[in-house]
Amino acid sequence: MRGLMQRLAIFMQGRYGNDKFNYFLYILFWILWVINIFVWNVTASIVLDLLMFAVIFYALFRALSRNINKRLIENRAFTKIFDRVKNWFTLTKRKFNERKDYRYIKCPSCRAQLRVKNKKGKHIVKCPRCNNEFSKRI
Ligand SMILES: [Zn+2]
């Protein structure tokens, strides 16, 4: 077993290995696999098979790649998109939890999300990001 692990370590030398993007691809592969169990349409099933093959092939290609710089750039781009999606979910959850006490409004000049007390009447809001001042009626 140790000999095998050593040989694997030598094989992986100078290769990129796994990162966040690759783990996402592995999870995507398993999600597609589970979906495929419930798909009875032959054409759709073949399309899913091809998609699964492409996903796992790309993940393995990335893990074994020697072009580490390019893989790092890909991972950075993926992380940027992933964080944006994650932030959206976090904000949506927060808006829902605080819906009784706060309202979320967008700054008209920089589109930042601003939180104001959920009180009827006119609010003077100053955006902390761009210092734009505007009034909002709730
Ligand atoms: Zn603003």
XYZ file of C-alpha atoms and ligand atoms in Angstrom:
139
model
C 0.000 0.000 0.000
C 2.841 2.346 0.872
C 4.580 1.602 -2.409
C 1.394 2.433 -4.291
C 0.976 5.723 -2.423
C 4.609 6.598 -3.138
C 4.181 5.849 -6.816
C 1.031 7.993 -6.859
C 2.923 10.822 -5.144
C 5.680 10.606 -7.777
C 3.055 10.545 -10.545
C 1.369 13.656 -9.126
C 4.652 15.581 -8.852
C 4.481 18.810 -10.849
C 0.788 18.252 -11.511
C -1.928 20.589 -10.381
C -4.092 18.333 -8.185
C -7.521 19.268 -6.860
C -8.942 22.651 -5.955
C -12.320 24.173 -5.136
C -13.368 24.176 -8.800
C -12.548 20.463 -9.120
C -14.536 19.558 -5.998
C -17.450 21.480 -7.497
C -17.066 19.458 -10.727
C -17.059 16.162 -8.765
C -20.231 17.197 -6.928
C -21.793 18.290 -10.228
C -20.921 14.858 -11.637
C -22.751 13.079 -8.805
C -25.756 15.417 -9.083
C -26.008 14.648 -12.812
C -25.627 10.947 -12.007
C -28.557 11.061 -9.549
C -30.696 13.068 -12.008
C -29.891 10.511 -14.698
C -31.434 7.716 -12.581
C -34.815 9.434 -12.857
C -34.606 10.343 -16.538
C -36.449 7.810 -18.684
C -36.206 9.647 -21.986
C -33.420 7.926 -23.960
C -32.207 11.059 -25.770
C -32.108 13.119 -22.557
C -30.294 10.276 -20.807
C -27.630 10.135 -23.537
C -27.182 13.915 -23.347
C -26.736 13.616 -19.565
C -24.248 10.762 -20.047
C -22.186 12.918 -22.409
C -22.385 15.873 -20.014
C -21.259 13.678 -17.095
C -18.396 12.332 -19.212
C -17.347 15.885 -20.148
C -17.489 17.052 -16.500
C -15.432 14.157 -15.099
C -12.984 14.301 -17.995
C -12.456 18.040 -17.447
C -11.984 17.511 -13.676
C -9.386 14.762 -14.231
C -7.678 16.820 -16.929
C -7.404 19.729 -14.480
C -6.110 17.513 -11.633
C -3.405 15.961 -13.841
C -2.525 19.160 -15.669
C 1.024 20.514 -15.519
C -0.078 24.015 -16.550
C -0.538 25.174 -12.966
C -0.838 28.880 -13.780
C -3.755 28.372 -16.140
C -5.545 26.124 -13.610
C -5.069 28.770 -10.892
C -6.640 31.403 -13.148
C -9.602 29.087 -13.822
C -10.032 28.436 -10.116
C -9.930 32.155 -9.345
C -12.639 32.841 -11.957
C -14.742 30.005 -10.558
C -14.323 31.201 -6.964
C -15.440 34.700 -8.001
C -18.681 33.387 -9.522
C -19.196 30.894 -6.674
C -18.820 33.632 -4.037
C -21.260 35.874 -5.896
C -23.900 33.111 -5.902
C -23.180 32.315 -2.242
C -23.480 36.013 -1.284
C -26.806 36.247 -3.087
C -28.162 33.317 -1.057
C -26.781 34.769 2.187
C -28.366 38.162 1.489
C -31.704 36.635 0.471
C -31.782 34.573 3.671
C -30.914 37.642 5.744
C -33.609 39.735 4.039
C -36.138 37.019 4.842
C -35.095 36.709 8.491
C -35.136 40.484 9.027
C -38.237 41.208 6.946
C -40.208 42.439 9.984
C -37.657 44.992 11.203
C -35.791 46.094 8.094
C -36.298 46.906 4.447
C -33.588 46.479 1.861
C -33.316 49.140 -0.815
C -30.890 49.738 -3.630
C -28.762 52.855 -3.833
C -29.850 54.583 -7.071
C -26.320 55.634 -7.999
C -24.131 52.627 -7.123
C -26.784 49.921 -6.689
C -25.458 48.858 -3.271
C -27.938 47.070 -1.005
C -28.872 49.293 1.920
C -30.803 48.326 5.010
C -33.314 50.774 6.485
C -35.640 50.417 9.484
C -39.072 49.212 8.491
C -40.886 52.338 9.695
C -43.573 54.121 7.711
C -42.678 57.551 6.397
C -39.909 59.336 4.567
C -36.355 58.151 5.125
C -33.237 60.147 4.296
C -30.640 57.554 3.341
C -26.930 58.137 2.918
C -25.136 55.412 1.037
C -21.947 54.405 2.925
C -20.307 53.231 -0.272
C -20.706 56.247 -2.552
C -21.942 58.921 -0.092
C -24.997 59.563 -2.256
C -27.921 60.960 -0.272
C -31.498 60.245 -1.300
C -34.945 59.990 0.219
C -37.136 56.945 0.245
C -40.763 56.638 1.263
C -41.864 53.419 2.918
Zn -24.346 54.172 -3.302
